[in-house]
């Protein structure tokens, strides 16, 4: 080892400096530097360090083979690095000066709905799609969106089993054809809007969330939109345009939302509700209901939603709320009327299930307070929510079973339960269900009433409750002020069955009509002929639908067969009315729900004559099924 304490550094550096001076004057700078490095090598321990010796070997190879002084290369690299740092700092200082004095900006947090509007619009901009920094997102389209695309018709077919000509649709390549959506990645981007340049910056930041039992950090995004000028009006105009663009087809669709999962609801804002569906508006004429009742509900809701109504309610000290109770047997159209009303008035539907295990009374109040001013809140099957008063639960606790049992009977029952050999699977399932029911707190009646019309409850919304058993509801829940209008639904009458039949088949022969958005609807293709193993099927009352010859088949029918099949399914409006009247006459009054009749017609949706021919047999089979109280359908 070299003793650095006894080493003469003065002699060493004097020799190296003199050698460097001679090399500079004589043009031998590399050899001088090499001698200096060789002198410093023992000092730095390079003779024992393989990495340092490898670097020295590379240093010598560059100097000897290329004839370039490595020191010069290192100097140039250091110069460009320092110049880059200086330029970045100068640019940052100048840009901050310009941004603070000559630019306007608006911040958008990821918890606000405007963030969703902005990102959807940016994903459709060609300039953004060609950016070099993008984020790919998987977008799943709904069935309604795919229906309107011509690309959906390009579907593969596979041959059916049995050796016939029947082919079936195959959607194995559907996901492969769905392109991803590209949005700007985290960073700075630029785009143009109405001849003005805008700057977009996506910035992620960690936010401490202390609302949970233990503090956690969550990522939240800050979207900054900037433009040149001291007025933010151009940015406001852009945001207004983006919002209108997002809702441009909102009047033709109904948005359905449900409460978000419990971990997401802690963040508040738009995280309280999650969109679960976006369906086309349901026409009011498709709801099977007495016209008088239908008109009464429409008039009442229209009066409530009038812009002058809030002032009228405020002047008289009446809370601005409206509640409806739709009651009747299952399948009579209670939920359908709710969707149709939301479509008529252009409102969103917020569906709340009171049986949600993670939903507490505090969450219910938060959800109601985060509702928009005008919307429809749907509480389905309110009679099955298990709402009860606290005193009722206490009174009902001792009486578990039918009648009072003697102590001896209780001891025998207890002894029987304690014997594990006598337990059955049904007893175990019943015990587990009871234990789970006891552990679940759920929503009490008082908690629901406070959320509906409490002191701090939201005003301006429309509450719709549906039930199959109105008599089982608590009087406090359906009193006037909470339920302002009750609408009763019944099973289908012959006239309603006639209306349902005519509506089911009238669109097949109709000419292309305009959609709500003003565009022509896609023409309705004629019904393809029904073929089974290459032959045309005869009309039968089979309980299973026959395989259908796909219109996408590579083996089209001959012109004669196609013309004959099309002629078979053609009918005019007069014939349809006659068939519908005959069908309605065969339906007993109040025996079948509209859903049951619609299910029967859907299996024969291309042939009204076949539906009429098989109606009598279906009615008789369904009548026997209802008399025997069996859930197995013999006819369909």
XYZ file of C-alpha atoms in Angstrom:
636
model
C 0.000 0.000 0.000
C 1.088 3.532 -0.695
C 1.526 5.751 2.349
C -0.168 8.989 1.289
C 1.165 10.735 4.392
C 4.804 10.262 3.297
C 4.151 10.997 -0.395
C 5.681 14.205 -1.812
C 2.707 15.803 -3.666
C 4.713 18.952 -4.508
C 7.248 17.055 -6.590
C 4.493 14.982 -8.222
C 2.343 17.915 -9.366
C 5.353 20.002 -10.422
C 6.471 17.160 -12.680
C 3.007 16.721 -14.129
C 2.500 20.440 -14.713
C 5.840 20.747 -16.480
C 4.985 17.714 -18.625
C 1.596 19.210 -19.545
C 3.251 22.489 -20.531
C 5.765 20.724 -22.757
C 3.013 18.678 -24.421
C 0.845 21.739 -25.081
C 3.710 23.577 -26.725
C 4.921 20.483 -28.568
C 1.474 19.169 -29.658
C 1.719 16.028 -27.535
C -1.154 16.715 -25.175
C -2.440 13.148 -25.124
C 0.912 11.650 -24.104
C 1.256 14.209 -21.333
C -2.222 13.523 -20.065
C -1.504 9.849 -20.260
C 1.605 10.301 -18.135
C -0.421 12.337 -15.641
C -3.071 9.602 -15.395
C -0.393 6.976 -14.939
C 1.062 9.068 -12.101
C -2.347 9.439 -10.426
C -3.276 5.790 -10.898
C -1.362 4.481 -7.834
C -2.772 7.330 -5.736
C -6.413 6.426 -6.561
C -5.900 2.735 -6.057
C -6.597 2.005 -9.715
C -4.052 -0.774 -9.834
C -6.299 -2.849 -7.584
C -9.699 -1.681 -9.025
C -10.668 -3.622 -12.198
C -13.371 -1.104 -13.143
C -10.976 1.798 -12.954
C -8.337 -0.141 -14.916
C -10.929 -0.930 -17.621
C -11.777 2.758 -17.917
C -8.095 3.597 -18.191
C -7.694 0.992 -20.926
C -10.621 2.502 -22.835
C -9.130 5.946 -22.312
C -5.838 4.803 -23.862
C -7.530 3.020 -26.788
C -9.506 6.138 -27.763
C -6.408 8.268 -27.668
C -4.126 5.847 -29.507
C -6.488 4.488 -32.181
C -8.632 7.537 -32.983
C -5.996 10.155 -32.415
C -8.472 12.216 -30.379
C -7.767 13.533 -26.959
C -10.344 11.925 -24.607
C -10.090 14.943 -22.375
C -11.459 17.051 -25.203
C -14.441 14.693 -25.582
C -15.168 14.861 -21.883
C -14.913 18.636 -22.016
C -17.421 18.834 -24.908
C -19.841 16.503 -23.136
C -19.660 18.583 -20.002
C -20.155 21.768 -21.992
C -23.295 20.510 -23.751
C -24.687 19.168 -20.479
C -24.148 22.509 -18.779
C -25.564 24.386 -21.783
C -28.667 22.167 -21.739
C -29.196 22.862 -18.047
C -28.791 26.582 -18.561
C -31.186 26.627 -21.525
C -33.780 24.655 -19.564
C -33.555 26.992 -16.611
C -33.759 30.074 -18.816
C -36.709 28.614 -20.750
C -38.475 27.690 -17.507
C -37.969 31.155 -16.077
C -39.175 32.857 -19.274
C -42.175 30.512 -19.591
C -43.177 31.067 -15.966
C -42.961 34.791 -16.570
C -45.156 34.513 -19.677
C -47.583 32.128 -17.978
C -48.047 34.339 -14.939
C -48.472 37.579 -16.884
C -49.651 36.756 -20.412
C -51.611 33.476 -20.122
C -54.848 32.320 -18.480
C -55.505 28.828 -17.178
C -58.304 26.802 -15.620
C -57.733 23.743 -13.429
C -59.991 20.678 -13.659
C -59.776 17.923 -11.063
C -60.365 14.294 -11.944
C -63.221 14.120 -9.410
C -65.395 16.471 -11.477
C -67.586 15.441 -14.392
C -66.030 18.103 -16.641
C -62.868 15.989 -16.599
C -64.770 13.138 -18.280
C -66.269 15.534 -20.823
C -62.847 16.954 -21.688
C -61.105 13.597 -22.047
C -63.816 12.227 -24.326
C -63.572 15.250 -26.618
C -59.761 15.148 -26.683
C -59.800 11.468 -27.640
C -61.721 12.365 -30.817
C -59.354 15.141 -31.938
C -57.098 14.153 -34.885
C -54.204 16.249 -33.583
C -54.310 14.477 -30.251
C -54.607 11.044 -31.856
C -51.360 11.672 -33.774
C -49.444 12.830 -30.713
C -46.261 10.970 -29.774
C -47.300 10.589 -26.128
C -50.633 8.795 -25.717
C -52.420 6.554 -23.263
C -54.419 3.631 -24.653
C -57.750 2.767 -23.044
C -60.061 -0.167 -23.644
C -63.549 1.045 -24.497
C -66.472 -1.385 -24.393
C -69.477 -0.388 -26.457
C -73.008 -1.165 -25.450
C -75.374 -3.279 -27.488
C -77.231 -0.159 -28.592
C -74.086 1.428 -30.072
C -73.083 -1.721 -31.928
C -76.557 -2.005 -33.385
C -76.163 1.280 -35.238
C -72.792 0.383 -36.791
C -72.578 -1.213 -40.202
C -69.423 -2.979 -39.082
C -71.547 -5.117 -36.793
C -73.017 -6.759 -39.902
C -69.588 -8.136 -40.845
C -69.945 -11.181 -38.636
C -68.441 -14.596 -39.140
C -70.675 -17.627 -39.556
C -70.057 -21.266 -38.784
C -71.845 -24.307 -40.160
C -74.387 -25.894 -37.892
C -74.262 -29.490 -36.767
C -76.416 -32.038 -38.532
C -75.096 -31.750 -42.061
C -77.610 -29.134 -43.166
C -77.181 -25.659 -44.625
C -77.965 -23.867 -41.374
C -75.257 -21.445 -40.289
C -74.874 -19.643 -36.975
C -73.350 -16.305 -36.121
C -69.935 -16.354 -34.481
C -68.612 -13.343 -32.538
C -65.177 -14.678 -31.599
C -63.466 -11.828 -33.467
C -65.664 -9.080 -32.058
C -63.209 -7.883 -29.416
C -60.311 -8.010 -31.877
C -62.059 -5.502 -34.155
C -62.802 -3.042 -31.361
C -60.120 -0.330 -31.534
C -58.770 1.163 -28.303
C -59.291 4.788 -27.418
C -56.240 7.029 -27.262
C -56.082 9.984 -24.896
C -53.202 12.365 -24.132
C -50.708 10.873 -21.696
C -49.501 12.566 -18.534
C -47.485 15.604 -19.565
C -47.873 18.722 -21.716
C -49.802 18.761 -25.000
C -51.054 21.402 -27.398
C -54.143 21.665 -29.599
C -56.098 24.213 -31.615
C -59.718 25.232 -31.160
C -61.418 27.878 -33.311
C -58.095 29.273 -34.491
C -56.632 29.630 -31.003
C -53.793 27.593 -29.504
C -54.453 25.866 -26.183
C -52.000 24.172 -23.869
C -53.046 21.071 -21.939
C -51.140 19.686 -18.977
C -52.022 16.448 -17.195
C -50.434 16.248 -13.767
C -50.733 13.462 -11.188
C -50.489 14.171 -7.505
C -50.813 12.112 -4.339
C -53.591 13.228 -2.002
C -53.812 12.069 1.599
C -57.146 10.467 2.424
C -57.762 10.520 6.155
C -61.472 9.647 6.092
C -60.845 5.928 6.369
C -59.872 4.080 9.526
C -56.255 4.387 8.493
C -54.762 7.179 6.426
C -53.992 6.337 2.814
C -52.680 8.157 -0.213
C -54.618 8.191 -3.450
C -53.689 9.512 -6.856
C -55.645 12.451 -8.164
C -55.163 14.156 -11.493
C -55.111 17.873 -12.151
C -55.957 18.922 -15.703
C -54.722 22.430 -16.580
C -56.033 24.128 -19.731
C -54.181 27.328 -20.712
C -54.256 29.832 -23.549
C -52.508 33.103 -24.404
C -54.297 36.188 -23.174
C -55.239 37.654 -19.833
C -58.902 36.639 -20.137
C -60.092 33.067 -19.431
C -63.142 33.504 -21.666
C -61.685 31.366 -24.517
C -61.166 28.494 -22.077
C -64.700 28.890 -20.720
C -66.014 28.810 -24.274
C -64.027 25.629 -24.906
C -65.383 23.940 -21.773
C -68.938 24.919 -22.660
C -68.480 23.484 -26.148
C -66.999 20.276 -24.734
C -69.925 19.868 -22.344
C -72.462 20.383 -25.128
C -70.535 17.923 -27.283
C -70.667 15.320 -24.524
C -74.443 15.692 -24.106
C -75.278 16.140 -27.788
C -77.077 12.778 -27.956
C -78.294 12.897 -24.364
C -81.833 13.780 -25.420
C -81.965 10.564 -27.453
C -80.715 8.360 -24.602
C -81.427 7.707 -20.947
C -78.499 7.393 -18.553
C -78.801 4.950 -15.654
C -76.519 5.314 -12.641
C -75.991 3.283 -9.498
C -74.025 3.958 -6.301
C -70.306 3.360 -6.680
C -68.527 0.762 -4.527
C -67.891 1.794 -0.943
C -64.139 2.495 -1.410
C -64.927 4.862 -4.292
C -67.724 6.700 -2.482
C -65.230 7.987 0.087
C -63.757 10.311 -2.528
C -67.069 12.116 -3.045
C -67.990 14.186 -6.075
C -68.590 12.215 -9.229
C -67.278 9.091 -7.496
C -70.568 8.743 -5.561
C -72.382 7.493 -8.655
C -71.269 5.214 -11.491
C -72.900 5.058 -14.901
C -74.039 1.517 -15.637
C -76.076 1.951 -18.823
C -76.923 4.447 -21.540
C -80.033 3.258 -23.332
C -82.126 4.768 -26.108
C -85.153 6.691 -24.915
C -88.169 4.458 -24.486
C -91.271 5.883 -26.161
C -94.232 6.378 -23.880
C -96.506 4.537 -26.300
C -94.602 1.305 -25.581
C -95.805 1.308 -21.958
C -98.917 -0.805 -21.484
C -101.040 1.300 -19.129
C -104.451 2.861 -19.028
C -104.293 6.072 -21.129
C -105.993 8.073 -18.391
C -103.406 7.061 -15.795
C -100.596 7.656 -18.251
C -101.812 11.162 -19.005
C -102.266 11.920 -15.304
C -98.651 11.001 -14.494
C -97.288 12.974 -17.446
C -99.274 16.088 -16.560
C -98.318 15.922 -12.882
C -94.612 15.501 -13.602
C -94.644 18.209 -16.255
C -96.199 20.649 -13.782
C -93.623 19.765 -11.140
C -90.658 20.251 -13.517
C -91.878 23.641 -14.750
C -89.306 26.423 -14.114
C -91.898 28.483 -12.217
C -92.715 25.673 -9.780
C -89.749 26.202 -7.377
C -90.792 29.808 -6.752
C -94.384 28.726 -6.150
C -93.285 26.086 -3.619
C -90.875 28.486 -1.876
C -93.512 31.207 -1.441
C -95.761 28.747 0.347
C -93.049 27.029 2.382
C -93.552 23.644 0.726
C -90.508 21.402 0.135
C -89.776 20.976 -3.561
C -90.162 17.206 -3.775
C -92.360 14.779 -5.675
C -92.938 11.101 -4.990
C -94.722 8.365 -6.940
C -95.666 4.816 -5.977
C -96.093 2.281 -8.786
C -97.706 -0.908 -7.513
C -98.998 -4.035 -9.178
C -98.146 -7.653 -10.049
C -94.706 -8.481 -11.466
C -94.203 -7.850 -15.166
C -96.906 -5.207 -15.536
C -94.597 -2.343 -16.556
C -93.767 -0.442 -13.362
C -90.065 -0.060 -14.135
C -90.831 0.472 -17.821
C -92.964 3.494 -16.980
C -90.097 4.929 -14.928
C -87.716 4.654 -17.888
C -90.271 6.097 -20.276
C -90.941 9.101 -18.012
C -87.214 9.780 -17.725
C -86.934 9.670 -21.507
C -89.853 12.033 -22.076
C -88.425 14.712 -19.783
C -84.746 14.051 -20.533
C -83.782 13.049 -16.995
C -81.176 10.630 -15.685
C -82.217 7.665 -13.548
C -80.451 6.954 -10.262
C -81.213 3.425 -9.045
C -80.661 2.628 -5.356
C -80.923 -0.848 -3.850
C -81.640 -0.723 -0.125
C -80.436 -4.335 0.164
C -76.857 -3.394 -0.720
C -74.738 -4.829 2.154
C -72.207 -1.974 2.154
C -74.847 0.769 2.065
C -75.283 2.536 5.400
C -77.723 5.252 6.409
C -74.922 7.795 6.244
C -74.085 6.668 2.705
C -77.753 6.901 1.747
C -77.925 10.507 2.941
C -74.730 11.360 1.060
C -76.071 9.783 -2.124
C -79.336 11.734 -1.925
C -77.481 14.994 -1.251
C -75.240 14.480 -4.288
C -78.172 14.100 -6.691
C -78.620 16.698 -9.436
C -81.492 19.121 -9.208
C -83.718 17.314 -11.706
C -83.517 13.529 -11.857
C -85.479 10.346 -11.205
C -84.555 8.300 -8.125
C -85.790 4.729 -8.499
C -86.286 2.449 -5.487
C -87.372 -0.905 -6.902
C -89.301 -3.507 -4.898
C -89.454 -1.368 -1.788
C -91.510 -4.070 -0.049
C -88.548 -6.499 -0.104
C -86.053 -4.028 1.377
C -86.704 -5.238 4.931
C -87.606 -1.789 6.267
C -88.982 -1.838 9.792
C -89.169 0.332 12.849
C -86.860 -0.282 15.791
C -89.753 -0.983 18.196
C -91.231 -3.507 15.764
C -87.959 -5.409 15.711
C -87.874 -5.527 19.507
C -91.478 -6.722 19.717
C -90.948 -9.349 17.046
C -87.827 -10.790 18.631
C -89.488 -13.131 21.194
C -92.103 -14.499 18.801
C -89.976 -16.607 16.488
C -92.245 -19.264 15.055
C -95.907 -20.062 15.067
C -97.512 -19.613 18.460
C -96.015 -20.006 21.919
C -94.227 -23.222 22.768
C -94.073 -24.908 26.134
C -90.777 -25.075 28.010
C -90.732 -28.806 27.433
C -91.089 -28.288 23.722
C -88.325 -25.711 23.779
C -86.028 -28.157 25.576
C -86.821 -30.891 23.090
C -86.222 -28.549 20.157
C -82.976 -27.317 21.701
C -81.829 -30.890 22.272
C -82.679 -31.736 18.708
C -80.745 -28.789 17.360
C -77.759 -29.581 19.514
C -77.573 -33.069 18.030
C -75.449 -32.549 14.942
C -76.417 -35.899 13.502
C -80.034 -34.752 13.165
C -79.127 -31.576 11.246
C -80.087 -31.319 7.607
C -78.607 -29.199 4.856
C -81.704 -27.012 4.853
C -81.317 -26.377 8.591
C -77.699 -25.359 8.112
C -78.581 -23.031 5.248
C -81.374 -21.492 7.318
C -79.025 -20.932 10.258
C -76.356 -19.345 8.076
C -78.927 -17.105 6.440
C -80.250 -15.988 9.823
C -76.730 -15.273 11.054
C -75.950 -13.212 7.967
C -79.218 -11.331 8.399
C -78.400 -10.559 12.018
C -74.927 -9.300 11.119
C -76.250 -6.983 8.411
C -77.410 -3.663 9.761
C -79.028 -2.403 6.572
C -81.208 0.671 6.200
C -83.903 1.331 8.778
C -87.206 2.968 7.988
C -86.265 6.137 9.855
C -82.991 6.345 7.931
C -84.823 6.130 4.617
C -87.413 8.711 5.669
C -84.691 11.155 6.730
C -82.963 10.735 3.374
C -86.209 11.262 1.471
C -87.600 14.335 3.224
C -85.364 15.118 6.170
C -84.263 18.601 7.147
C -81.090 18.377 5.050
C -82.479 16.243 2.211
C -82.080 17.197 -1.425
C -84.909 19.004 -3.223
C -85.904 19.032 -6.868
C -85.669 15.301 -7.522
C -88.459 12.875 -8.398
C -88.749 9.757 -6.258
C -90.296 6.638 -7.792
C -90.925 3.564 -5.646
C -92.169 0.276 -7.072
C -93.733 -2.579 -5.138
C -95.637 -5.783 -5.729
C -97.345 -5.655 -2.313
C -98.455 -2.127 -1.409
C -100.332 -3.313 1.684
C -97.078 -4.421 3.317
C -95.582 -0.910 3.258
C -95.452 1.266 6.346
C -97.994 4.088 6.397
C -95.287 6.633 7.179
C -93.496 5.755 3.942
C -96.462 6.332 1.650
C -98.162 9.234 3.411
C -98.971 12.384 1.355
C -95.881 14.516 1.003
C -93.669 11.500 0.491
C -95.875 9.753 -2.065
C -97.976 12.299 -3.942
C -99.427 10.019 -6.615
C -100.101 6.283 -6.653
C -100.381 4.435 -9.960
C -101.830 0.930 -10.021
C -100.824 -1.652 -12.626
C -102.853 -4.732 -13.492
C -102.476 -7.719 -15.751
C -103.207 -7.149 -19.418
C -106.726 -6.618 -20.668
C -107.795 -7.754 -24.160
C -107.465 -4.201 -25.470
C -103.957 -3.903 -24.024
C -103.020 -7.263 -25.553
C -104.245 -5.973 -28.912
C -102.152 -2.836 -28.524
C -99.101 -4.867 -27.532
C -99.498 -7.198 -30.517
C -99.868 -4.335 -32.979
C -96.852 -2.522 -31.578
C -94.735 -5.676 -31.805
C -95.258 -6.130 -35.546
C -96.050 -2.697 -36.941
C -92.369 -1.699 -37.342
C -91.596 -4.559 -39.749
C -93.626 -3.134 -42.587
C -93.077 0.553 -41.802
C -90.902 2.842 -43.889
C -87.645 4.215 -42.413
C -88.550 6.927 -39.934
C -86.485 9.717 -38.472
C -84.797 9.159 -35.154
C -84.984 11.631 -32.328
C -81.670 13.166 -33.382
C -83.054 13.972 -36.837
C -81.143 11.326 -38.819
C -82.818 8.578 -40.774
C -82.982 5.295 -38.972
C -81.311 2.334 -40.732
C -83.774 0.476 -42.947
C -85.326 -2.611 -41.496
C -84.248 -5.711 -43.392
C -86.970 -8.195 -44.321
C -87.189 -11.188 -42.070
C -85.001 -14.060 -43.293
C -86.767 -17.345 -43.979
C -86.614 -19.980 -41.302
C -84.716 -23.083 -42.395
C -83.982 -26.265 -40.515
C -81.338 -28.498 -42.110
C -81.905 -26.910 -45.463
C -85.692 -27.066 -45.534
C -88.343 -24.505 -44.717
C -89.859 -25.151 -41.313
C -93.584 -25.531 -40.940
C -95.627 -23.731 -38.350
C -95.585 -25.685 -35.136
C -96.028 -25.140 -31.450
C -92.604 -26.426 -30.470
C -91.361 -25.030 -27.222
C -87.951 -24.265 -28.681
C -87.303 -21.721 -31.376
C -86.091 -23.136 -34.669
C -82.618 -22.245 -35.918
C -82.726 -19.289 -38.237
C -80.965 -19.016 -41.575
C -78.527 -16.179 -41.163
C -78.741 -13.278 -43.602
C -74.938 -13.120 -43.450
C -74.586 -16.583 -44.993
C -72.296 -17.063 -47.967
C -75.024 -19.188 -49.594
C -77.945 -16.843 -50.293
C -81.330 -18.113 -51.299
C -82.389 -18.224 -54.893
C -84.347 -15.184 -56.151
C -87.529 -17.243 -56.405
C -87.236 -18.585 -52.859
C -86.346 -15.155 -51.480
C -89.316 -13.537 -53.224
C -91.649 -16.241 -51.957
C -90.355 -15.896 -48.392
C -90.672 -12.121 -48.499
C -94.204 -12.340 -49.844
C -95.082 -14.758 -47.056
C -94.086 -12.248 -44.367
C -95.638 -9.183 -45.998
C -98.846 -7.757 -44.583
C -100.570 -4.416 -44.744
C -101.788 -2.236 -41.883
C -105.386 -3.373 -42.278
C -104.454 -7.047 -41.982
C -102.264 -6.303 -38.952
C -105.148 -4.574 -37.185
C -107.406 -7.530 -37.931
C -104.870 -10.064 -36.642
C -104.217 -7.947 -33.535
C -107.935 -7.747 -32.760
C -108.287 -11.528 -33.098
C -105.271 -12.012 -30.853
C -106.683 -9.697 -28.176
C -109.981 -11.568 -28.198
C -108.152 -14.805 -27.330
C -106.391 -13.330 -24.275
C -108.386 -13.678 -21.018
C -108.899 -10.477 -19.083
C -106.435 -10.024 -16.213
C -104.823 -13.478 -16.447
C -101.462 -12.729 -18.077
C -99.035 -9.909 -17.446
C -97.789 -7.797 -20.363
C -94.334 -9.339 -19.848
C -95.721 -12.860 -20.380
C -97.535 -11.826 -23.539
C -94.468 -10.033 -24.835
C -92.317 -13.099 -24.161
C -94.720 -15.219 -26.207
C -94.640 -12.771 -29.118
C -90.856 -12.380 -29.068
C -90.450 -16.053 -29.941
C -92.552 -15.367 -33.049
C -91.450 -11.813 -33.753
C -91.151 -12.318 -37.517
C -94.464 -14.031 -38.196
C -97.676 -12.529 -36.735
C -99.813 -15.151 -38.477
C -97.949 -17.932 -36.696
C -98.341 -16.097 -33.384
C -102.108 -15.868 -33.886
C -102.329 -19.531 -34.861
C -100.482 -20.700 -31.731
C -102.200 -18.323 -29.292
C -105.040 -20.632 -28.254
C -102.681 -23.495 -27.401
C -100.384 -21.136 -25.467
C -103.283 -19.657 -23.474
C -104.551 -23.097 -22.489
C -101.088 -24.285 -21.464
C -100.412 -21.171 -19.403
C -103.819 -21.451 -17.740
C -103.037 -24.988 -16.605
C -99.605 -23.920 -15.421
C -101.119 -21.182 -13.260
C -103.793 -23.504 -11.871
C -101.195 -26.111 -10.916
C -98.942 -23.366 -9.539
C -95.877 -24.829 -11.160
C -92.928 -22.771 -12.328
C -92.051 -25.118 -15.197
C -93.472 -23.871 -18.487
C -95.034 -26.546 -20.659
C -95.646 -24.199 -23.587
C -93.686 -21.155 -24.665
